[in-house]
mmCIF file of C-alpha atoms in Angstrom:
data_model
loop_
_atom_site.group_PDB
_atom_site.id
_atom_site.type_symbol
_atom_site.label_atom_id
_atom_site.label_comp_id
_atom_site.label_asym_id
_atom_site.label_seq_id
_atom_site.Cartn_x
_atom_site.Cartn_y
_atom_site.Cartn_z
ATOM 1 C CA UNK A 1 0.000 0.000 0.000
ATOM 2 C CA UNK A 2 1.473 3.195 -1.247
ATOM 3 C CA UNK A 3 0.692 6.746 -0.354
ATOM 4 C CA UNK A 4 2.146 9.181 -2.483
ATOM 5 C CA UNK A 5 2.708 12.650 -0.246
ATOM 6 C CA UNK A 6 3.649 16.004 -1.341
ATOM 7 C CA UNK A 7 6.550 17.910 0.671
ATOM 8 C CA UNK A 8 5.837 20.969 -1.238
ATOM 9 C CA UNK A 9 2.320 22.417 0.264
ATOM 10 C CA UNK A 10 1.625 19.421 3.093
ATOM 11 C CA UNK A 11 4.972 19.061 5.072
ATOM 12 C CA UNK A 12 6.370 22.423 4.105
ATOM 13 C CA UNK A 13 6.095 26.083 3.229
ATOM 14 C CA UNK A 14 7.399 27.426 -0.091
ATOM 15 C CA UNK A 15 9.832 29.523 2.232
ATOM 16 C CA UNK A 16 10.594 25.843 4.205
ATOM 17 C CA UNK A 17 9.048 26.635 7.533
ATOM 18 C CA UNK A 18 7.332 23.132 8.452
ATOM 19 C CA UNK A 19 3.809 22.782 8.333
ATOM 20 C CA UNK A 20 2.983 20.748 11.640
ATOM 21 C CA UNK A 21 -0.818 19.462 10.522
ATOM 22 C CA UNK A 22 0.823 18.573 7.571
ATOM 23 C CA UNK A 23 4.002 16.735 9.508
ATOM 24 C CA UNK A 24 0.878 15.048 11.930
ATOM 25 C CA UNK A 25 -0.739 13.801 8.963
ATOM 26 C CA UNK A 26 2.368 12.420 7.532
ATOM 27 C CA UNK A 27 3.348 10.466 10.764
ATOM 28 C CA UNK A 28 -0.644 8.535 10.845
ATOM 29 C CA UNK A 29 -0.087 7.696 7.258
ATOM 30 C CA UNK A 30 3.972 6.426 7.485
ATOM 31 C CA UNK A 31 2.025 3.853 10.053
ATOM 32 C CA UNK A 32 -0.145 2.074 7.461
ATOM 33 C CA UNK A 33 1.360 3.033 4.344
ATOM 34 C CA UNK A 34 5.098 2.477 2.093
ATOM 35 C CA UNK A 35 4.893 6.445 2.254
ATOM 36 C CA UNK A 36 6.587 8.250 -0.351
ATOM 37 C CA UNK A 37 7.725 11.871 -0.937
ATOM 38 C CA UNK A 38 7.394 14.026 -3.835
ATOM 39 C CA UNK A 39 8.889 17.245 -3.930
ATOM 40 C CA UNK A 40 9.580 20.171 -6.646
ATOM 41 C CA UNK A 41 13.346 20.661 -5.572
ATOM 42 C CA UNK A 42 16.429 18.119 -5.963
ATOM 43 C CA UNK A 43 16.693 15.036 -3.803
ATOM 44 C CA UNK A 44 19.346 16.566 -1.512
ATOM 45 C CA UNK A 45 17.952 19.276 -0.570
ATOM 46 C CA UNK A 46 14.581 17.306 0.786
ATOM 47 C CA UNK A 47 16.443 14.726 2.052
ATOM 48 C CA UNK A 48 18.558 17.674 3.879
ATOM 49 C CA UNK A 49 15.257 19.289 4.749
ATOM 50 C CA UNK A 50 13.792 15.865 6.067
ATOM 51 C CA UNK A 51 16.887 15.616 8.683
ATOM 52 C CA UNK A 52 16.374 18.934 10.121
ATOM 53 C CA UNK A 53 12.802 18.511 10.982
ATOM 54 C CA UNK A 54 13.597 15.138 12.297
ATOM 55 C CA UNK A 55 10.930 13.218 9.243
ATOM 56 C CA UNK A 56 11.832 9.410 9.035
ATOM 57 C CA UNK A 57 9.615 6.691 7.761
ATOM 58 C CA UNK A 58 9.460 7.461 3.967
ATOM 59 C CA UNK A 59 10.348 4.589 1.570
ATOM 60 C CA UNK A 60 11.779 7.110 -1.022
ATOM 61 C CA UNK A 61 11.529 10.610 -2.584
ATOM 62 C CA UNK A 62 10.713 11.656 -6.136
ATOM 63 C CA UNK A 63 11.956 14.799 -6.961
ATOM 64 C CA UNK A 64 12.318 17.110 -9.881
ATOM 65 C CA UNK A 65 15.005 15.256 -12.163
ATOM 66 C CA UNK A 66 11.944 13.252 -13.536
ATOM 67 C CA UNK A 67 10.190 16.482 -14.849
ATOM 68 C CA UNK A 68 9.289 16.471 -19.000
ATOM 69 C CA UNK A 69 8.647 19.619 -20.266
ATOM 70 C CA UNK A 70 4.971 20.273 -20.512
ATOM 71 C CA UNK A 71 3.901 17.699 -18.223
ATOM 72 C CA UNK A 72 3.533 19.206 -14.496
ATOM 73 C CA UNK A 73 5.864 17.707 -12.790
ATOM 74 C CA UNK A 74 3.735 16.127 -9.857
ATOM 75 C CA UNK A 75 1.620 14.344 -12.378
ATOM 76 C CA UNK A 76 4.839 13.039 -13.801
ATOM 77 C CA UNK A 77 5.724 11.553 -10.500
ATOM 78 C CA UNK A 78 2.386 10.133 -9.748
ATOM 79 C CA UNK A 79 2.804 8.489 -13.078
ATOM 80 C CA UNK A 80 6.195 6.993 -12.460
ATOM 81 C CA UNK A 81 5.085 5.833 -8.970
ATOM 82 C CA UNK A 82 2.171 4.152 -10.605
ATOM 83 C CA UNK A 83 4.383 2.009 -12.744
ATOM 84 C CA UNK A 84 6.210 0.415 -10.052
ATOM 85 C CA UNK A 85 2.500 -0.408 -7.883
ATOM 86 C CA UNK A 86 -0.500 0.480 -7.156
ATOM 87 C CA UNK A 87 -0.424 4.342 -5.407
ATOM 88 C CA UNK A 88 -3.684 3.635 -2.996
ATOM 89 C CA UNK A 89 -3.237 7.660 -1.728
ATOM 90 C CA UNK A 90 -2.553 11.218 -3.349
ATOM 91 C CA UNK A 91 -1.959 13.830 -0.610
ATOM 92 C CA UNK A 92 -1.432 17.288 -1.891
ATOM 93 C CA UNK A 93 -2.259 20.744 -1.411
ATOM 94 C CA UNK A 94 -2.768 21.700 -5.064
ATOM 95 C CA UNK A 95 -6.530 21.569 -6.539
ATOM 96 C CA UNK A 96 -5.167 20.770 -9.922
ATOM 97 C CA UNK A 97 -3.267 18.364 -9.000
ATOM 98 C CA UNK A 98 -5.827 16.116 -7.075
ATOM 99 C CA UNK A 99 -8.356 16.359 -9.694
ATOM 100 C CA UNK A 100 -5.987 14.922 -12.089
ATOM 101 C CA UNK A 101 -5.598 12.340 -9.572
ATOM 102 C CA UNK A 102 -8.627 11.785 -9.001
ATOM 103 C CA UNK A 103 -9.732 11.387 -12.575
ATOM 104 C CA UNK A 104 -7.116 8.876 -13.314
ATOM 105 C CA UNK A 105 -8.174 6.769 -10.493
ATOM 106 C CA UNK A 106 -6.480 7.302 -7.558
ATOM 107 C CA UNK A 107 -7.837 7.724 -4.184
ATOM 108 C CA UNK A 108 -6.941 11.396 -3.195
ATOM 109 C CA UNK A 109 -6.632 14.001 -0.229
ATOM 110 C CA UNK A 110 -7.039 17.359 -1.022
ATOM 111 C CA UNK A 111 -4.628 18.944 2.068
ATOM 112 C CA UNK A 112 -5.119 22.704 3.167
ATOM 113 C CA UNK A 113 -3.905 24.487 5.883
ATOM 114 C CA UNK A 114 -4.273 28.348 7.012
ATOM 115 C CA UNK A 115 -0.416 28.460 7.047
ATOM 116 C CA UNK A 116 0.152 27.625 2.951
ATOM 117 C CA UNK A 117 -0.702 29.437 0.138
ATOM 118 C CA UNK A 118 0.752 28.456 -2.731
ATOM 119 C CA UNK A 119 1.974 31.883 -4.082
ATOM 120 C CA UNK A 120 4.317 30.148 -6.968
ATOM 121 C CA UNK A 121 1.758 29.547 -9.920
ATOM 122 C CA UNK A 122 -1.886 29.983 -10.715
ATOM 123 C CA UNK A 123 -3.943 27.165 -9.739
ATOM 124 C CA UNK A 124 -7.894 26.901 -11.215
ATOM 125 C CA UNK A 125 -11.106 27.704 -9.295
ATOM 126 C CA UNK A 126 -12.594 25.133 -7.106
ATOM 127 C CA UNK A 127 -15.356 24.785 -9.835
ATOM 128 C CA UNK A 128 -13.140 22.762 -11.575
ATOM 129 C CA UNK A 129 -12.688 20.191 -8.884
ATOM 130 C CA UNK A 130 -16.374 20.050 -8.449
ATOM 131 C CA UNK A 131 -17.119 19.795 -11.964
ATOM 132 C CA UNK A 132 -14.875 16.986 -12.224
ATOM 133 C CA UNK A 133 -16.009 15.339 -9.273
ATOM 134 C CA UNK A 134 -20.079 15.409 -10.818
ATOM 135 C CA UNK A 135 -18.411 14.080 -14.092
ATOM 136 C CA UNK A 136 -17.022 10.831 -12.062
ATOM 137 C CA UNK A 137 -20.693 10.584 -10.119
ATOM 138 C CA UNK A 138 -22.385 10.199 -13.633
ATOM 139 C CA UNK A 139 -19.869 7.952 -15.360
ATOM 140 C CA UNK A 140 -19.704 5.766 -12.314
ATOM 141 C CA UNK A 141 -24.110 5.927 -12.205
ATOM 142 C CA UNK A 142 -24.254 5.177 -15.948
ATOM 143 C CA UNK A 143 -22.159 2.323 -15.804
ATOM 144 C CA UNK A 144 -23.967 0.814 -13.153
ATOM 145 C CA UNK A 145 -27.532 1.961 -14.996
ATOM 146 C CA UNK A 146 -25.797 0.019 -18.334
ATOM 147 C CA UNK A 147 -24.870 -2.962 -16.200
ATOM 148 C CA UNK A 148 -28.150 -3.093 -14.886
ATOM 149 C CA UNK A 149 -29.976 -2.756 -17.701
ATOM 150 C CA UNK A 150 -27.692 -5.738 -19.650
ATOM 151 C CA UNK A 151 -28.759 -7.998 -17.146
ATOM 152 C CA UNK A 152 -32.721 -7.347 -17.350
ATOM 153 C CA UNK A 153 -35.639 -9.522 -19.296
ATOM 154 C CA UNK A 154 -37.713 -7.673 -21.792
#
């Protein structure tokens, strides 16, 4: 069971000032999950980061050498983690992100905290989200409808 957490926006701050809900979180979820990180900088530097604010548990970190151009680079790591097994959780603080996430499948957790605001690129309205939660309630009632309906005498 992997769980697929975001440094960036759930353990830390753009500025790297931890983000202790987020580090709480983390520390249920190392528990029951192989936990691993995803971050937007280089390997070093989380790993450095990690140390400092005493953050153990985590099977491995992805960080931004995997990065294509054009394809956000979170995505790109959800993808990769997806080849090697099945990625049960998505935590991140990014709407964008988790409704990609979501779409594709994966069981996701939408993290926010008062102390993060992610100040480095736009991210869409909340509609969007929404909207693409609805459009995963009707595909998931008209397959059932469809099933249903297959299986019925006339």
């Amino acid at each position: 069971m992997t769980a697929l957490v975001s440094l960036d926006g759930v353990l830390r701050t753009e500025v790297g000032d931890p983000i202790h809900e987020g580090l709480k979180l983390y520390r249920v979820l190392a528990t029951s999950y192989r936990t691993v990180l995803a971050t937007d900088g280089t390997k070093e530097e989380a790993e450095h980061w990690l140390r400092s604010n005493l953050v153990t548990g985590y099977a491995d970190i992805l960080d931004n050498t995997l990065a294509y151009e054009g394809m956000d680079l979170r995505y790109r790591q959800l993808t990769l983690q997806r080849t090697q097994g099945k990625v049960e959780l998505f935590v991140d603080s990014d709407v964008d992100r988790c409704a990609k996430a979501y779409s594709n499948g994966v069981t996701t957790l939408m993290f926010s905290s008062p102390r993060f605001i992610r100040r480095k690129r736009e991210v869409k309205p909340w509609d969007e989200l929404k909207d693409e939660l609805q459009k995963q309630k009707d595909l998931r009632a008209k397959l059932e409808l469809d099933d249903l309906s297959a299986h019925r005498w006339e």
